[in-house]
């Protein structure tokens, strides 16, 4: 059982590493499909994944004693997050293009937003310890991932028409302190992996600055409010897609690989 737990970590890290080498896509929605289509499972026997003696003893004690054990696995998690960052970059999502938009201003007017970019998505990291818990009574292995983005930067070109004013310039801003709580689970009763939790625990704070000639406070305030309301949910949606989709794809891949391990005759994929 303990060695099977270790194999799961090897699988996840190897799948991410192979995705970095082989994946390519053209839109946010393609992240999961491109990752899974291009996964290759080569030289798994050569992958080195050191497990501390302490962790091995704790897992064995939990399995044999009918209890549960929680271990901090920051070292393993940091290695996986490094592969996630490389995956984001190789897929062309740092920076990632933001959509053009025409937004209405009050009392009457419009702001045209073009040439938008969001960057630093590859800076994903953890904000607490990553833990692995084995519950012997339920035969569950649970990995808790507390992830964050410290600051995501964005830029746009804007053209504002309001009353008799015609303004042009740049938009610069950032979304700070975004936090997610993610739980991956493996059930040894069914031999199935699952993404059991994906919660945006803190959607962060968005700030916007405008540059250009002729800016007036009340116009700037109106633009700031409208642009913030427009951009915040879009950036959160991008984060969800870029982080969640590959995790779901990896869970599906792990489940297919487990089928190949347990019942080779039913194996219908190319990992082996």
Short mmCIF file of C-alpha atoms in Angstrom, two decimals:
data_model
loop_
_atom_site.label_atom_id
_atom_site.label_comp_id
_atom_site.label_asym_id
_atom_site.label_seq_id
_atom_site.Cartn_x
_atom_site.Cartn_y
_atom_site.Cartn_z
CA UNK A 1 0.00 0.00 0.00
CA UNK A 2 2.75 2.44 0.94
CA UNK A 3 4.64 1.82 -2.29
CA UNK A 4 1.40 2.32 -4.24
CA UNK A 5 1.08 5.77 -2.59
CA UNK A 6 4.59 6.58 -3.77
CA UNK A 7 3.78 5.40 -7.30
CA UNK A 8 0.89 7.87 -7.42
CA UNK A 9 3.24 10.79 -6.72
CA UNK A 10 5.60 9.50 -9.41
CA UNK A 11 2.74 9.27 -11.91
CA UNK A 12 1.53 12.82 -11.27
CA UNK A 13 4.99 14.34 -11.54
CA UNK A 14 5.88 12.27 -14.62
CA UNK A 15 2.64 13.19 -16.36
CA UNK A 16 3.28 16.87 -15.74
CA UNK A 17 6.86 16.60 -16.95
CA UNK A 18 5.82 14.85 -20.17
CA UNK A 19 3.16 17.49 -20.75
CA UNK A 20 5.79 20.22 -20.55
CA UNK A 21 7.82 18.56 -23.28
CA UNK A 22 5.02 17.76 -25.69
CA UNK A 23 1.93 19.95 -25.25
CA UNK A 24 0.80 22.92 -27.33
CA UNK A 25 -2.55 24.69 -27.57
CA UNK A 26 -4.18 27.86 -28.84
CA UNK A 27 -6.88 28.78 -26.32
CA UNK A 28 -7.73 28.54 -22.63
CA UNK A 29 -10.40 25.92 -23.32
CA UNK A 30 -7.80 23.68 -24.98
CA UNK A 31 -5.61 23.31 -21.88
CA UNK A 32 -7.06 20.00 -20.69
CA UNK A 33 -7.47 18.37 -24.09
CA UNK A 34 -4.02 19.38 -25.35
CA UNK A 35 -2.38 18.19 -22.14
CA UNK A 36 -4.04 14.78 -22.17
CA UNK A 37 -3.60 14.23 -25.92
CA UNK A 38 0.13 14.88 -25.78
CA UNK A 39 0.96 13.02 -22.59
CA UNK A 40 3.69 10.47 -23.08
CA UNK A 41 4.74 7.95 -20.49
CA UNK A 42 8.34 7.17 -21.28
CA UNK A 43 11.05 5.71 -19.06
CA UNK A 44 8.94 5.62 -15.90
CA UNK A 45 11.36 3.07 -14.49
CA UNK A 46 14.11 5.70 -14.63
CA UNK A 47 12.24 8.31 -12.61
CA UNK A 48 13.86 8.97 -9.25
CA UNK A 49 11.47 9.91 -6.49
CA UNK A 50 13.15 9.69 -3.11
CA UNK A 51 10.91 8.97 -0.13
CA UNK A 52 12.17 9.76 3.34
CA UNK A 53 12.51 6.91 5.82
CA UNK A 54 10.31 8.85 8.24
CA UNK A 55 7.46 9.14 5.71
CA UNK A 56 7.77 5.46 4.82
CA UNK A 57 7.58 4.42 8.48
CA UNK A 58 4.57 6.65 9.15
CA UNK A 59 2.65 5.30 6.17
CA UNK A 60 3.44 1.72 7.10
CA UNK A 61 2.33 2.35 10.70
CA UNK A 62 -0.96 3.81 9.51
CA UNK A 63 -1.65 0.94 7.12
CA UNK A 64 -0.77 -1.73 9.67
CA UNK A 65 -2.28 -0.03 12.70
CA UNK A 66 -5.66 0.92 11.29
CA UNK A 67 -5.22 4.60 12.06
CA UNK A 68 -4.38 7.65 10.01
CA UNK A 69 -1.27 9.67 9.37
CA UNK A 70 -0.63 13.11 7.94
CA UNK A 71 2.74 14.01 6.47
CA UNK A 72 4.07 17.27 5.04
CA UNK A 73 5.20 16.75 1.44
CA UNK A 74 6.35 20.25 0.50
CA UNK A 75 9.44 18.97 -1.31
CA UNK A 76 7.36 16.78 -3.63
CA UNK A 77 4.75 19.50 -4.13
CA UNK A 78 7.36 22.12 -5.03
CA UNK A 79 8.75 19.82 -7.71
CA UNK A 80 5.27 19.28 -9.16
CA UNK A 81 4.52 23.02 -9.09
CA UNK A 82 7.75 23.64 -10.98
CA UNK A 83 6.43 21.34 -13.71
CA UNK A 84 3.05 23.11 -13.62
CA UNK A 85 4.82 26.45 -14.19
CA UNK A 86 6.73 25.04 -17.15
CA UNK A 87 3.48 23.58 -18.52
CA UNK A 88 1.79 26.99 -18.34
CA UNK A 89 4.69 28.63 -20.18
CA UNK A 90 5.02 25.92 -22.84
CA UNK A 91 1.29 26.18 -23.60
CA UNK A 92 1.66 29.90 -24.22
CA UNK A 93 -0.26 31.07 -21.15
CA UNK A 94 2.36 33.36 -19.64
CA UNK A 95 1.53 35.85 -20.88
CA UNK A 96 -2.02 35.02 -22.00
CA UNK A 97 -4.07 37.30 -24.23
CA UNK A 98 -7.11 39.03 -22.73
CA UNK A 99 -10.27 39.68 -24.80
CA UNK A 100 -11.05 42.98 -26.49
CA UNK A 101 -14.14 44.68 -25.08
CA UNK A 102 -16.40 47.69 -25.43
CA UNK A 103 -17.69 48.83 -22.02
CA UNK A 104 -20.45 51.35 -21.31
CA UNK A 105 -19.71 54.37 -19.14
CA UNK A 106 -22.16 56.49 -17.11
CA UNK A 107 -23.75 58.93 -17.90
CA UNK A 108 -23.05 58.28 -21.57
CA UNK A 109 -19.96 57.01 -23.26
CA UNK A 110 -17.82 53.99 -24.03
CA UNK A 111 -14.38 52.64 -23.29
CA UNK A 112 -12.80 50.44 -25.94
CA UNK A 113 -10.29 47.94 -24.50
CA UNK A 114 -7.75 46.34 -26.87
CA UNK A 115 -4.39 44.55 -26.84
CA UNK A 116 -4.87 43.07 -23.38
CA UNK A 117 -2.37 40.72 -21.76
CA UNK A 118 -2.20 38.90 -18.42
CA UNK A 119 1.16 37.72 -17.11
CA UNK A 120 2.86 35.86 -14.25
CA UNK A 121 0.50 32.86 -14.24
CA UNK A 122 3.60 30.67 -14.04
CA UNK A 123 4.36 32.06 -10.56
CA UNK A 124 1.86 29.67 -8.95
CA UNK A 125 3.09 28.53 -5.53
CA UNK A 126 1.84 27.22 -2.19
CA UNK A 127 0.86 29.43 0.75
CA UNK A 128 0.85 26.68 3.40
CA UNK A 129 2.29 23.22 3.84
CA UNK A 130 1.10 20.60 1.37
CA UNK A 131 -0.09 17.54 3.30
CA UNK A 132 -0.69 13.91 2.46
CA UNK A 133 -3.09 12.04 4.74
CA UNK A 134 -3.73 8.31 4.67
CA UNK A 135 -6.93 7.22 6.47
CA UNK A 136 -6.62 3.51 7.07
CA UNK A 137 -10.22 2.98 8.20
CA UNK A 138 -11.55 4.50 4.96
CA UNK A 139 -8.60 3.42 2.80
CA UNK A 140 -8.22 6.95 1.43
CA UNK A 141 -5.12 8.88 0.44
CA UNK A 142 -5.82 12.64 0.51
CA UNK A 143 -3.45 15.33 -0.74
CA UNK A 144 -4.29 18.94 0.24
CA UNK A 145 -2.82 21.66 -2.00
CA UNK A 146 -3.10 25.28 -0.79
CA UNK A 147 -2.06 27.29 -3.87
CA UNK A 148 -1.69 31.01 -4.55
CA UNK A 149 -0.73 33.74 -6.96
CA UNK A 150 0.91 36.67 -5.20
CA UNK A 151 0.35 39.14 -8.04
CA UNK A 152 -0.89 38.79 -11.62
CA UNK A 153 -0.15 41.78 -13.85
CA UNK A 154 -2.31 42.94 -16.77
CA UNK A 155 -2.13 45.63 -19.45
CA UNK A 156 -4.54 47.07 -22.03
CA UNK A 157 -4.78 49.89 -24.54
CA UNK A 158 -7.90 52.00 -24.03
CA UNK A 159 -9.87 54.54 -26.08
CA UNK A 160 -12.59 56.37 -24.17
CA UNK A 161 -15.37 58.46 -25.68
CA UNK A 162 -17.54 60.22 -23.10
CA UNK A 163 -19.52 63.44 -23.68
CA UNK A 164 -17.11 65.67 -25.68
CA UNK A 165 -13.98 63.92 -24.43
CA UNK A 166 -11.85 61.57 -26.51
CA UNK A 167 -9.13 59.91 -24.45
CA UNK A 168 -6.46 57.32 -25.26
CA UNK A 169 -3.77 55.64 -23.24
CA UNK A 170 -2.68 52.54 -21.34
CA UNK A 171 -4.28 50.50 -18.59
CA UNK A 172 -1.96 48.84 -16.07
CA UNK A 173 -3.10 46.81 -13.11
CA UNK A 174 -2.70 43.74 -10.97
CA UNK A 175 -4.71 41.13 -9.14
CA UNK A 176 -3.08 40.32 -5.80
CA UNK A 177 -3.28 37.48 -3.28
CA UNK A 178 -5.44 34.93 -5.07
CA UNK A 179 -5.72 31.70 -3.08
CA UNK A 180 -7.09 28.25 -3.90
CA UNK A 181 -7.64 25.13 -1.83
CA UNK A 182 -7.38 21.94 -3.84
CA UNK A 183 -7.79 18.35 -2.70
CA UNK A 184 -6.75 15.27 -4.65
CA UNK A 185 -8.00 11.93 -3.36
CA UNK A 186 -7.25 8.29 -4.12
CA UNK A 187 -9.68 5.62 -2.92
CA UNK A 188 -8.03 2.23 -2.37
CA UNK A 189 -11.47 0.60 -2.23
CA UNK A 190 -12.22 1.48 -5.84
CA UNK A 191 -8.69 2.32 -7.03
CA UNK A 192 -9.93 5.63 -8.39
CA UNK A 193 -8.35 9.08 -8.23
CA UNK A 194 -10.55 12.16 -7.87
CA UNK A 195 -10.26 15.94 -7.79
CA UNK A 196 -12.50 16.19 -4.74
CA UNK A 197 -12.13 19.92 -3.98
CA UNK A 198 -11.29 23.02 -6.00
CA UNK A 199 -12.26 26.14 -4.09
CA UNK A 200 -11.19 29.71 -4.78
CA UNK A 201 -10.82 30.65 -1.11
CA UNK A 202 -9.77 34.24 -1.90
CA UNK A 203 -10.39 35.89 -5.29
CA UNK A 204 -7.88 38.60 -4.48
CA UNK A 205 -7.82 42.38 -4.78
CA UNK A 206 -7.74 44.06 -8.20
CA UNK A 207 -6.20 47.50 -8.76
CA UNK A 208 -6.22 49.55 -11.98
CA UNK A 209 -4.28 52.60 -13.17
CA UNK A 210 -4.84 54.68 -16.32
CA UNK A 211 -2.26 56.77 -18.13
CA UNK A 212 -2.85 59.31 -20.90
CA UNK A 213 -3.47 63.00 -21.56
CA UNK A 214 -6.62 64.83 -20.49
CA UNK A 215 -7.74 62.47 -17.76
CA UNK A 216 -10.36 63.88 -15.37
CA UNK A 217 -11.01 62.40 -11.93
CA UNK A 218 -14.69 61.57 -12.43
CA UNK A 219 -13.95 59.93 -15.81
CA UNK A 220 -11.04 57.96 -14.35
CA UNK A 221 -13.18 56.82 -11.41
CA UNK A 222 -15.92 55.67 -13.76
CA UNK A 223 -13.46 53.81 -15.99
CA UNK A 224 -11.80 52.18 -12.97
CA UNK A 225 -15.11 50.86 -11.66
CA UNK A 226 -16.26 49.54 -15.04
CA UNK A 227 -12.93 47.95 -15.97
CA UNK A 228 -12.60 46.30 -12.54
CA UNK A 229 -16.08 44.78 -12.78
CA UNK A 230 -15.25 43.50 -16.26
CA UNK A 231 -11.75 42.14 -15.63
CA UNK A 232 -11.94 40.54 -12.19
CA UNK A 233 -14.26 37.65 -13.13
CA UNK A 234 -12.43 37.11 -16.43
CA UNK A 235 -9.06 36.73 -14.71
CA UNK A 236 -10.58 34.37 -12.12
CA UNK A 237 -12.09 32.30 -14.95
CA UNK A 238 -8.68 32.11 -16.65
CA UNK A 239 -7.06 30.97 -13.40
CA UNK A 240 -9.74 28.30 -12.96
CA UNK A 241 -9.24 27.02 -16.50
CA UNK A 242 -5.46 27.00 -16.44
CA UNK A 243 -5.15 25.36 -13.00
CA UNK A 244 -8.21 23.11 -12.85
CA UNK A 245 -8.29 21.67 -16.35
CA UNK A 246 -4.80 20.10 -16.25
CA UNK A 247 -5.50 18.67 -12.77
CA UNK A 248 -8.67 16.98 -14.04
CA UNK A 249 -6.83 15.69 -17.08
CA UNK A 250 -4.08 14.24 -14.89
CA UNK A 251 -6.64 12.55 -12.61
CA UNK A 252 -8.23 10.94 -15.67
CA UNK A 253 -4.82 9.83 -16.91
CA UNK A 254 -3.91 8.35 -13.52
CA UNK A 255 -7.19 6.38 -13.50
CA UNK A 256 -6.47 5.00 -16.96
CA UNK A 257 -2.96 4.02 -15.94
CA UNK A 258 -4.26 2.26 -12.81
CA UNK A 259 -6.61 0.24 -15.03
CA UNK A 260 -3.58 -0.80 -17.10
CA UNK A 261 -1.69 -1.81 -13.96
CA UNK A 262 -4.55 -3.80 -12.42
CA UNK A 263 -6.17 -5.22 -15.56
CA UNK A 264 -3.77 -5.08 -18.52
CA UNK A 265 -6.32 -6.76 -20.80
CA UNK A 266 -8.62 -3.74 -20.42
CA UNK A 267 -5.87 -1.22 -21.18
CA UNK A 268 -6.85 0.93 -24.16
CA UNK A 269 -4.42 3.84 -23.88
CA UNK A 270 -0.92 4.61 -25.08
CA UNK A 271 0.84 5.11 -21.74
CA UNK A 272 2.31 1.62 -21.82
#
